CSV table of N, CA and C in Angstrom, one decimal:
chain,number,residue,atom,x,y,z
A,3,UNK,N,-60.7,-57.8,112.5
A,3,UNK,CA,-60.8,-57.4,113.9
A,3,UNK,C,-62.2,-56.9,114.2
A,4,UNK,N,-63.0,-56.3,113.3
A,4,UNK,CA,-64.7,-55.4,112.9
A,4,UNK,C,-65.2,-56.7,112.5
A,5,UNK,N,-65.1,-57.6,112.3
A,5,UNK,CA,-66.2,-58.6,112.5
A,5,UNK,C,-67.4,-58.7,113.0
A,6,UNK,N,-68.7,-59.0,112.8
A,6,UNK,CA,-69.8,-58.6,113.3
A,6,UNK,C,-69.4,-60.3,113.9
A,7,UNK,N,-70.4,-60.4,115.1
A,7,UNK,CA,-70.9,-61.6,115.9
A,7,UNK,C,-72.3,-62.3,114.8
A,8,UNK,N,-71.9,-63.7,114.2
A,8,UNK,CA,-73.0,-64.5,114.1
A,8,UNK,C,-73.2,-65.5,114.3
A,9,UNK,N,-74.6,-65.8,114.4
A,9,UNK,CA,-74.8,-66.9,115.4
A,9,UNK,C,-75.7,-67.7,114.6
A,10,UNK,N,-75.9,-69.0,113.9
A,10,UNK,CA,-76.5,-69.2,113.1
A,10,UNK,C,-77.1,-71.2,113.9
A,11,UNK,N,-78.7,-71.2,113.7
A,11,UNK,CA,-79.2,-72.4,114.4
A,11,UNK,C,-80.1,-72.9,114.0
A,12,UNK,N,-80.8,-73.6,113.6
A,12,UNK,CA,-81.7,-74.8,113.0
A,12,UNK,C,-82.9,-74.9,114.2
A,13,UNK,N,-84.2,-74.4,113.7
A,13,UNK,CA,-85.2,-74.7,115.6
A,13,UNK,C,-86.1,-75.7,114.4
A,14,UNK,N,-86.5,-76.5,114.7
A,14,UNK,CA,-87.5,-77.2,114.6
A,14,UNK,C,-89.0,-76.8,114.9
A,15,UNK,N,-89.1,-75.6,114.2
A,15,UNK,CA,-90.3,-74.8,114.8
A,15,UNK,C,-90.7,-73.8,113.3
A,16,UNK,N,-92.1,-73.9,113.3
A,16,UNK,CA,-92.3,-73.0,112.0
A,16,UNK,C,-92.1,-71.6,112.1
A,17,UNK,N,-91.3,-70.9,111.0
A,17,UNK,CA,-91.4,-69.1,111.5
A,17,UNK,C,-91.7,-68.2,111.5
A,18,UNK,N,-93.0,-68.8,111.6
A,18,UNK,CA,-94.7,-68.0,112.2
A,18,UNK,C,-93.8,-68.2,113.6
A,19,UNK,N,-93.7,-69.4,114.5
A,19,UNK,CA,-93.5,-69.3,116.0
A,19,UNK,C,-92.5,-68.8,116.5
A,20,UNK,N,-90.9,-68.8,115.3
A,20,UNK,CA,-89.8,-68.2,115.6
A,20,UNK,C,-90.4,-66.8,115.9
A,21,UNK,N,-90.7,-66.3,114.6
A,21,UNK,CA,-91.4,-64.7,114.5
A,21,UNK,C,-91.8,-63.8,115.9
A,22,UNK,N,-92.9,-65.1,116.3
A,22,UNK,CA,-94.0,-64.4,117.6
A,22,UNK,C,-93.1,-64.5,118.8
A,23,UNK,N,-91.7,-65.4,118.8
A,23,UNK,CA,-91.0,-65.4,120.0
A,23,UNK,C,-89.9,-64.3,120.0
A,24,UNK,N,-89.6,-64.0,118.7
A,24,UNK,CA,-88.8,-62.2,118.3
A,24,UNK,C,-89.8,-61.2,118.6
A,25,UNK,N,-90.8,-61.0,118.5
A,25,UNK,CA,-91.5,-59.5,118.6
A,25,UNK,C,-92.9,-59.8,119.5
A,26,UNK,N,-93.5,-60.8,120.3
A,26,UNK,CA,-94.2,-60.8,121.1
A,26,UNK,C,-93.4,-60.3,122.8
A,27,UNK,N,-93.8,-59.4,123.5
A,27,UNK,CA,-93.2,-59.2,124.4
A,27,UNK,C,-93.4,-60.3,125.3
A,28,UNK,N,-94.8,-60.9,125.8
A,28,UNK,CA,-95.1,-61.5,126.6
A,28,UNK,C,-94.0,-62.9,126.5
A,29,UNK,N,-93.8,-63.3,125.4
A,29,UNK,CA,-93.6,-64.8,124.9
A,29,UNK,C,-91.5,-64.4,125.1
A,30,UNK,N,-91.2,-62.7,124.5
A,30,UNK,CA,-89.6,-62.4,124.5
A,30,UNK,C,-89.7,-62.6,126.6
A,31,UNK,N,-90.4,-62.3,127.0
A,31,UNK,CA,-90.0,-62.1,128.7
A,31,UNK,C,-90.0,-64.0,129.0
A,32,UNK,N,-90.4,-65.0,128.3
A,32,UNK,CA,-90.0,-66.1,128.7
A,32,UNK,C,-88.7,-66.6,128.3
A,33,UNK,N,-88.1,-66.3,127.3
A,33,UNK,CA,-86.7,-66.5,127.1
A,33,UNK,C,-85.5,-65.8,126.6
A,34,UNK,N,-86.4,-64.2,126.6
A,34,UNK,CA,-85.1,-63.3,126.4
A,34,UNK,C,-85.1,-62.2,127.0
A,35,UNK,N,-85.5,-60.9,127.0
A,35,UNK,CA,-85.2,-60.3,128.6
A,35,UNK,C,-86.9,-60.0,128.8
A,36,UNK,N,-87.2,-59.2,129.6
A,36,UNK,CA,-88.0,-58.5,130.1
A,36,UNK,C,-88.6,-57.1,129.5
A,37,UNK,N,-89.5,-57.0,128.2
A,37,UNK,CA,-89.1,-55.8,127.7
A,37,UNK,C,-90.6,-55.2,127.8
A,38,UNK,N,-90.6,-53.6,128.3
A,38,UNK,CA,-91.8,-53.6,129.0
A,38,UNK,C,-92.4,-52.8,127.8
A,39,UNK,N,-92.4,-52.5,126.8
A,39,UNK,CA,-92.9,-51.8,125.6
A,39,UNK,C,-92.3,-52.7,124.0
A,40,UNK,N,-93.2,-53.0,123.3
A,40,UNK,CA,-92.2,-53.9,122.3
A,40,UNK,C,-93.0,-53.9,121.1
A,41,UNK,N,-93.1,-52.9,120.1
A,41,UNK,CA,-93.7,-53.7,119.0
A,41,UNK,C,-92.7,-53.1,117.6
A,42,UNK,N,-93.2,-54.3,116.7
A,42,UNK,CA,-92.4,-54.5,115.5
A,42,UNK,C,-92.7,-53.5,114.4
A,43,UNK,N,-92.3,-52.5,114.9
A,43,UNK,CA,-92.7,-51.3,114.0
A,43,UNK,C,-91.2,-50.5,113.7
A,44,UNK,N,-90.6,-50.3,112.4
A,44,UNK,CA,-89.9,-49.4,112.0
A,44,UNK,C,-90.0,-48.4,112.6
A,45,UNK,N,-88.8,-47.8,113.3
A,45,UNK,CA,-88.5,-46.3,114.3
A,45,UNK,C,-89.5,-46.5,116.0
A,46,UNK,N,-89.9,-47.8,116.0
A,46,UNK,CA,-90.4,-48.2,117.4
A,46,UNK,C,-88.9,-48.1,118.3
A,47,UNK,N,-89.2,-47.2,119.3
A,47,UNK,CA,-88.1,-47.3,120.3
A,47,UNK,C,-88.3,-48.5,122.2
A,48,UNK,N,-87.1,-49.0,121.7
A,48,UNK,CA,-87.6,-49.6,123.3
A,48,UNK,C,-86.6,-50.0,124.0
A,49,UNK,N,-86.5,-50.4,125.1
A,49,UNK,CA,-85.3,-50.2,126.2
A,49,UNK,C,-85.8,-51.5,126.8
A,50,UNK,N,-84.3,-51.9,127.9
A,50,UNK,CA,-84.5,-53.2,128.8
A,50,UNK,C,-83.6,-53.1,129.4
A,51,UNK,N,-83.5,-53.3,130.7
A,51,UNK,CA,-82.5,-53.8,131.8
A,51,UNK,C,-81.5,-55.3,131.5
A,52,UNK,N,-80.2,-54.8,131.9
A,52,UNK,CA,-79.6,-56.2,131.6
A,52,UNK,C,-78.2,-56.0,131.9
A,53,UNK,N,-77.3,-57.0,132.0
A,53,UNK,CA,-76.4,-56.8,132.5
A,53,UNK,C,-75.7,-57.9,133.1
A,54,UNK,N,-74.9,-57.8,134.3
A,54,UNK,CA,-73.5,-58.6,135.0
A,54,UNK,C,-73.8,-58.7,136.0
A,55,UNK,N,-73.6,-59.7,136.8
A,55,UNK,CA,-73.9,-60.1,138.4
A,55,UNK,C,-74.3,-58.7,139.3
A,56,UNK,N,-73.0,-57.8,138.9
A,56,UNK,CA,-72.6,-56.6,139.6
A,56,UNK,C,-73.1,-54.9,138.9
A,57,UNK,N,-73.4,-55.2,138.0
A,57,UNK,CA,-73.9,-54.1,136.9
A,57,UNK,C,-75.3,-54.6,135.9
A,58,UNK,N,-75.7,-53.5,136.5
A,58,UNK,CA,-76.9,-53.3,135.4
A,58,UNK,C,-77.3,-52.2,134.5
A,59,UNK,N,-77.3,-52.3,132.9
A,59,UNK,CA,-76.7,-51.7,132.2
A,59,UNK,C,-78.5,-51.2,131.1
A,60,UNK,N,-78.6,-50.1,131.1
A,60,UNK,CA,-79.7,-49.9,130.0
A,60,UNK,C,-79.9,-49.9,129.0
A,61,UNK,N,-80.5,-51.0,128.2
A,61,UNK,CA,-80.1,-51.2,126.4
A,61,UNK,C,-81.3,-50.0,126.3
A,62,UNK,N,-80.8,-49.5,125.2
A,62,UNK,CA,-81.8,-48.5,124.0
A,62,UNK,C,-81.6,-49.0,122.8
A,63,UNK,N,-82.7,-49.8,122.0
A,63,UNK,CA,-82.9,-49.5,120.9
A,63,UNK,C,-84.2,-49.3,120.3
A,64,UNK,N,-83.6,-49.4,119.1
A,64,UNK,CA,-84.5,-48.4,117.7
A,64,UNK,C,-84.7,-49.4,116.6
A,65,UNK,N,-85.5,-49.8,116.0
A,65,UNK,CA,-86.0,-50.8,115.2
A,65,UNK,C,-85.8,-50.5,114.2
A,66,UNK,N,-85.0,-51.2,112.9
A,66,UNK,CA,-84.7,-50.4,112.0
A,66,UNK,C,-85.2,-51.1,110.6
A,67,UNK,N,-85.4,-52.1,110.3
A,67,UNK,CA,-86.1,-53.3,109.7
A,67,UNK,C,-87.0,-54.0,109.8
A,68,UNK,N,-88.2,-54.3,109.4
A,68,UNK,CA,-89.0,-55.2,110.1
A,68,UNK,C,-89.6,-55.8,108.4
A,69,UNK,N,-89.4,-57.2,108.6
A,69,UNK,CA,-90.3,-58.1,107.2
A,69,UNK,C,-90.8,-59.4,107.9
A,70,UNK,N,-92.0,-59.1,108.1
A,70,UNK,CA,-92.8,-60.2,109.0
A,70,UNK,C,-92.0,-61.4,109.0
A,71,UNK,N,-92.3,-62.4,109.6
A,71,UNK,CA,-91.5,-64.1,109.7
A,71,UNK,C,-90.6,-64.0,108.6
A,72,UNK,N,-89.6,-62.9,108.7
A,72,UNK,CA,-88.0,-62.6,108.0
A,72,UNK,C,-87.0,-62.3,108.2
A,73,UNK,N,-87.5,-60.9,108.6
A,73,UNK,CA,-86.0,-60.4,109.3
A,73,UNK,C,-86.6,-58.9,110.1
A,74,UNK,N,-85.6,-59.2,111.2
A,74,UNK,CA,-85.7,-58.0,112.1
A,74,UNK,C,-84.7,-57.5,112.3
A,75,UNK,N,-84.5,-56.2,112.8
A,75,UNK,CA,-83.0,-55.1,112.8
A,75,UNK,C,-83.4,-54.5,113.8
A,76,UNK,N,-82.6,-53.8,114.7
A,76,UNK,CA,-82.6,-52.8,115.6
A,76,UNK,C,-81.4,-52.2,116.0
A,77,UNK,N,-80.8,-51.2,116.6
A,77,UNK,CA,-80.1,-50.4,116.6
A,77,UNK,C,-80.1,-51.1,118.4
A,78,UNK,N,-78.8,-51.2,119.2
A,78,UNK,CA,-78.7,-51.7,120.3
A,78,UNK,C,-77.6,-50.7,121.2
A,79,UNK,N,-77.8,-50.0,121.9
A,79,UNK,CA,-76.4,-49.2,122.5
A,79,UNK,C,-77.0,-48.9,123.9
A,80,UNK,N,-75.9,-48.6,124.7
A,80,UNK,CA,-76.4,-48.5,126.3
A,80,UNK,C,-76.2,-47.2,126.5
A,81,UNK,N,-77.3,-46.6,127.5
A,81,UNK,CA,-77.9,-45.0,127.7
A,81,UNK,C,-76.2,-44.7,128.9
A,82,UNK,N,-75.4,-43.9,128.7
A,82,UNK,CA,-74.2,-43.2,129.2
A,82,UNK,C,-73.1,-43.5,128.8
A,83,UNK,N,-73.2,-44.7,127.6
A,83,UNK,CA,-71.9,-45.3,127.1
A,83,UNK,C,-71.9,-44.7,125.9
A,84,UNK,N,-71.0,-44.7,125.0
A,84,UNK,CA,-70.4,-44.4,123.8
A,84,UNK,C,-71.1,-45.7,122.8
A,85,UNK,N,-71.2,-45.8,121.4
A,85,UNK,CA,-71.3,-46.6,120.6
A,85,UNK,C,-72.9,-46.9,120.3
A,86,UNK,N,-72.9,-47.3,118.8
A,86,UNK,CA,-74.2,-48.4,118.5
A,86,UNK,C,-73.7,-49.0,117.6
A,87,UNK,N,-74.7,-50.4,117.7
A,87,UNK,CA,-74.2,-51.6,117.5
A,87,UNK,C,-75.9,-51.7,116.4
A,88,UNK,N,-75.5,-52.8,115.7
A,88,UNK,CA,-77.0,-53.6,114.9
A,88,UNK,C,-77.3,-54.8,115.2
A,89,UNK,N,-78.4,-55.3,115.7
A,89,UNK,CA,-78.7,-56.3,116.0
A,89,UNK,C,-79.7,-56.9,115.0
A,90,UNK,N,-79.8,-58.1,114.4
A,90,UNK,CA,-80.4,-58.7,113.1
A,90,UNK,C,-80.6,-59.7,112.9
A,91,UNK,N,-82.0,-60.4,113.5
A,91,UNK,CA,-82.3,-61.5,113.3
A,91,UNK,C,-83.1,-61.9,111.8
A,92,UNK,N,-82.3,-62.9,111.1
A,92,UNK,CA,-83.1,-63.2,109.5
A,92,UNK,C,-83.2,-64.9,110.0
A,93,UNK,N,-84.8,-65.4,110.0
A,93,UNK,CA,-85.4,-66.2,109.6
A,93,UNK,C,-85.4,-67.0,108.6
A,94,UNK,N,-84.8,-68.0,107.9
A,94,UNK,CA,-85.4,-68.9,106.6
A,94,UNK,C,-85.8,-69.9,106.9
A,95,UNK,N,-87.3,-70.2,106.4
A,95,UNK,CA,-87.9,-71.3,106.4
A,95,UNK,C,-87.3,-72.4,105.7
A,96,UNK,N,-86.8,-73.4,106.3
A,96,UNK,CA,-86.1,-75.0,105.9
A,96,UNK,C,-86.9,-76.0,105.2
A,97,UNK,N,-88.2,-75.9,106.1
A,97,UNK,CA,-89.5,-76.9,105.7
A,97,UNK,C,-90.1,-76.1,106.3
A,98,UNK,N,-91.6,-77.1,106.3
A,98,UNK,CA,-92.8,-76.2,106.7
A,98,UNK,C,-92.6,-76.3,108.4
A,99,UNK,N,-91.7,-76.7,109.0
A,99,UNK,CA,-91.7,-77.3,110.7
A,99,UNK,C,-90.2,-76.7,111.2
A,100,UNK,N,-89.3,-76.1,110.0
A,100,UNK,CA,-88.3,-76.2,110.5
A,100,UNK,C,-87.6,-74.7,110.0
A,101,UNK,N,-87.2,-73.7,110.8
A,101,UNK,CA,-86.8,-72.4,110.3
A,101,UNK,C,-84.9,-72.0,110.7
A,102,UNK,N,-84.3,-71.7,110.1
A,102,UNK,CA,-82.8,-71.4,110.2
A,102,UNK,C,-83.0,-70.0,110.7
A,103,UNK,N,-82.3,-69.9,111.9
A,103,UNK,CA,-81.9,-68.7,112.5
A,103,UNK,C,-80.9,-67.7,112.4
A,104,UNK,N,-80.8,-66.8,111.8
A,104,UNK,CA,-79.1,-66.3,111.9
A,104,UNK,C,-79.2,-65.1,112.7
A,105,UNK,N,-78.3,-64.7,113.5
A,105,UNK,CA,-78.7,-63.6,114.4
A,105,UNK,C,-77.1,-62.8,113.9
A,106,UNK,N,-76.9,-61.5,113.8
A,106,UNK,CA,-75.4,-61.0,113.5
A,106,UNK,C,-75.8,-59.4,114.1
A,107,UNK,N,-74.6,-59.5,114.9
A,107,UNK,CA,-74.9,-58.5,115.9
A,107,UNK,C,-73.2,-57.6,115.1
A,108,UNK,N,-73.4,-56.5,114.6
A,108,UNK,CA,-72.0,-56.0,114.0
A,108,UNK,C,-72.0,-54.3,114.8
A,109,UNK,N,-70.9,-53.9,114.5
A,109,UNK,CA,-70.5,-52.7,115.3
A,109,UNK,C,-70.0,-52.4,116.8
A,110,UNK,N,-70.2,-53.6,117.5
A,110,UNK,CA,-69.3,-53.6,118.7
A,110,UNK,C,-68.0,-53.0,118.8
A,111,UNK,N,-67.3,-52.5,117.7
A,111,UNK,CA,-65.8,-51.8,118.4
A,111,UNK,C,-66.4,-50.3,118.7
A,112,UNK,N,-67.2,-50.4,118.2
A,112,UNK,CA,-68.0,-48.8,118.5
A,112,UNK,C,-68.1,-49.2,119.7
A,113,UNK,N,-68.3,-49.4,120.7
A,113,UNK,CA,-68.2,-49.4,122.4
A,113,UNK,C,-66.6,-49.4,122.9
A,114,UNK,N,-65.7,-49.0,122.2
A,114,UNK,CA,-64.6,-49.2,122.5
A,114,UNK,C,-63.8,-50.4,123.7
A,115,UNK,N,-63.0,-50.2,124.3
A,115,UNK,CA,-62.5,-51.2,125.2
A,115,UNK,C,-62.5,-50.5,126.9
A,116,UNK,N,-63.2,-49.5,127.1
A,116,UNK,CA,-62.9,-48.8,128.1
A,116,UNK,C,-63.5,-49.8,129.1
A,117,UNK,N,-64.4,-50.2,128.8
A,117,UNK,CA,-65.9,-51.4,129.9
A,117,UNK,C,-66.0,-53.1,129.5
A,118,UNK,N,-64.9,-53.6,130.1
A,118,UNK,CA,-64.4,-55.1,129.8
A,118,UNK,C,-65.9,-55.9,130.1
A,119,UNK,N,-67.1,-55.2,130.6
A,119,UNK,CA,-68.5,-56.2,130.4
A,119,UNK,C,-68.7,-55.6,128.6
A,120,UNK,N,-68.6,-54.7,128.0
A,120,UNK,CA,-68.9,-54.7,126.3
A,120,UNK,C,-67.7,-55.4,125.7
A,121,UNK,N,-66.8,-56.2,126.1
A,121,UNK,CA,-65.8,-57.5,125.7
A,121,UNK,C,-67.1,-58.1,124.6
A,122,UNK,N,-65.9,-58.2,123.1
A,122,UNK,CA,-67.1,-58.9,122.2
A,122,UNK,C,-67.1,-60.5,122.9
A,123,UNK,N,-65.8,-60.7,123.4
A,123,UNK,CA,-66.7,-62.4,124.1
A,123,UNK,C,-67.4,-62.6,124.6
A,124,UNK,N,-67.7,-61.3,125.3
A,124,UNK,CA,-68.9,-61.5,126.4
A,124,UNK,C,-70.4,-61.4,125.2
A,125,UNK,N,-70.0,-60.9,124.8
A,125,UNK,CA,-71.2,-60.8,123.5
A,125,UNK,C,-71.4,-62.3,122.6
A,126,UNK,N,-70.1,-62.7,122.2
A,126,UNK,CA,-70.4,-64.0,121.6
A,126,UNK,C,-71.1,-64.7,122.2
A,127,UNK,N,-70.5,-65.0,123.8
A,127,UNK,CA,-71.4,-66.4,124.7
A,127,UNK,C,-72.6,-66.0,124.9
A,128,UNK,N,-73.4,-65.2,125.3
A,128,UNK,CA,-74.4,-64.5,125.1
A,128,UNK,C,-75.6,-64.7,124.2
A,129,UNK,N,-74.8,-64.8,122.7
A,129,UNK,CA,-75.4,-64.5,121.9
A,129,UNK,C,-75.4,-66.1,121.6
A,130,UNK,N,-74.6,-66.7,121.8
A,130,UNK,CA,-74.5,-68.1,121.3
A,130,UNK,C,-75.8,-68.8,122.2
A,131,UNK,N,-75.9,-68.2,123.8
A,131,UNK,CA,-76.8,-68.8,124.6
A,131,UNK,C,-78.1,-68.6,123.6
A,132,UNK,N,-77.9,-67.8,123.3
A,132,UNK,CA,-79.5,-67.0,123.4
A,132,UNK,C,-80.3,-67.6,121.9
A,133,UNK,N,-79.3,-67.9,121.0
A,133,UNK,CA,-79.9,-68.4,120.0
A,133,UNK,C,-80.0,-69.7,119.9
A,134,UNK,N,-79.1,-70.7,120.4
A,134,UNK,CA,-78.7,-71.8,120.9
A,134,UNK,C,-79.4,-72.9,121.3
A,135,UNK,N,-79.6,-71.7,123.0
A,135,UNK,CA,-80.3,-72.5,123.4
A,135,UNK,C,-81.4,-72.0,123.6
A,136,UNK,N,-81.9,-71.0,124.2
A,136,UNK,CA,-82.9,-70.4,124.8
A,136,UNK,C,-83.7,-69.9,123.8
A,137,UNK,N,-83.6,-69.5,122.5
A,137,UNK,CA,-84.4,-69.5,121.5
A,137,UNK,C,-85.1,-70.4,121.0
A,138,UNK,N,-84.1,-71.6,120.8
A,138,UNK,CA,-84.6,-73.2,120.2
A,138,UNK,C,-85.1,-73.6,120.9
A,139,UNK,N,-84.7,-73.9,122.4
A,139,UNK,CA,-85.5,-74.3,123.1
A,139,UNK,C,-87.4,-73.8,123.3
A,140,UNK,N,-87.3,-72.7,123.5
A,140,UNK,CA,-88.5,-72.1,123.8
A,140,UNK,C,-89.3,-72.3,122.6
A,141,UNK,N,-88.7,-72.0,121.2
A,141,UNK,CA,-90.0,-72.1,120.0
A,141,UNK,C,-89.9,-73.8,119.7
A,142,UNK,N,-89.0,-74.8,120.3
A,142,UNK,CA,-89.7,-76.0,119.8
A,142,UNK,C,-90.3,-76.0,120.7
A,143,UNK,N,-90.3,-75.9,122.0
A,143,UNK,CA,-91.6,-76.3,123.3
A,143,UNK,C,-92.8,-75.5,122.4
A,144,UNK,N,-92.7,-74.2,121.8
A,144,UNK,CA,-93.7,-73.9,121.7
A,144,UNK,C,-94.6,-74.6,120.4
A,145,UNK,N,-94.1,-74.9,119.1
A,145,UNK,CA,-94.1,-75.4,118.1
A,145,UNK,C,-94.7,-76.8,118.5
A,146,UNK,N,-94.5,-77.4,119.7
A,146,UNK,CA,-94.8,-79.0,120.1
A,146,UNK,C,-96.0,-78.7,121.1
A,147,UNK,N,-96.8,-77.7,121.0
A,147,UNK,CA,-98.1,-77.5,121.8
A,147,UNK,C,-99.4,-77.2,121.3
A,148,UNK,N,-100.0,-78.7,121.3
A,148,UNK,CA,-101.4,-78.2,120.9
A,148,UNK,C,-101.5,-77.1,120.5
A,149,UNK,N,-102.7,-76.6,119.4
A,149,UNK,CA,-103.3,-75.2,118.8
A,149,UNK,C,-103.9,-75.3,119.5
A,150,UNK,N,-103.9,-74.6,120.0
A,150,UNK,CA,-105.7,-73.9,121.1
A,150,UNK,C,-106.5,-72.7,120.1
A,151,UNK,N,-107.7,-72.8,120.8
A,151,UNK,CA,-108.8,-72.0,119.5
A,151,UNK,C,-109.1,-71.1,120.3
């Protein structure tokens, strides 16, 4: 039933680029939220807007891991709700062009069932978008772009 959410995907992109699309903010505001403070520092705190057609909900987290083009962790919970959750993206290099994604988001029953938008399905599809598509997507566009000097 405590099952964590994982989400696991193949980008065609080196993970040097996965890397800079996880902790670059400017490059995270092209396919993942809007985050107006962001760096990859152990005990770095940062927050983002996000949410439901009708609700908008404030993430706080706290960075709890960081191993360059490896793996990232953060601590993920909303500012008036109950619960935290871990969010954990690990990187492995496939080839030199091609990086495996696994993202595993665990602790969700800590948000209890009071707020049917913290529904772990709503978390699954989400999460399934975001690594899927909107991740792969964005680092092979970016992976398939001239080096500029």
């Amino acid at each position: 039933m405590n099952e964590p959410i994982v989400v696991t995907q193949t980008v065609n992109a080196p993970a040097l680029i996965v890397w800079q699309a996880l902790t670059d903010k400017a490059l995270m505001k092209q396919w993942y939220f809007d985050i107006d403070k962001f760096k990859a520092e152990e005990g770095f705190v940062f927050s983002f807007e996000g949410g439901t057609e009708t609700t908008q909900y404030t993430h706080l987290c706290t960075i709890t891991e960081v191993v360059p083009n490896q793996k990232l962790s953060y601590t993920w919970r909303y500012v008036g709700y109950e619960g935290d959750t871990l969010v954990t993206f690990l990187l492995q290099a496939l080839t030199p062009g091609q990086t495996e994604v696994t993202l595993t988001h665990s602790g969700l029953e800590s948000f209890g069932n009071s707020n049917p938008d913290f529904a772990k399905s709503n978390f699954e599809e989400g999460w399934n978008h975001i690594i899927k598509v909107a991740l792969k997507d964005f680092a092979e566009q970016q992976a398939a772009q001239p080096a500029t000097n």
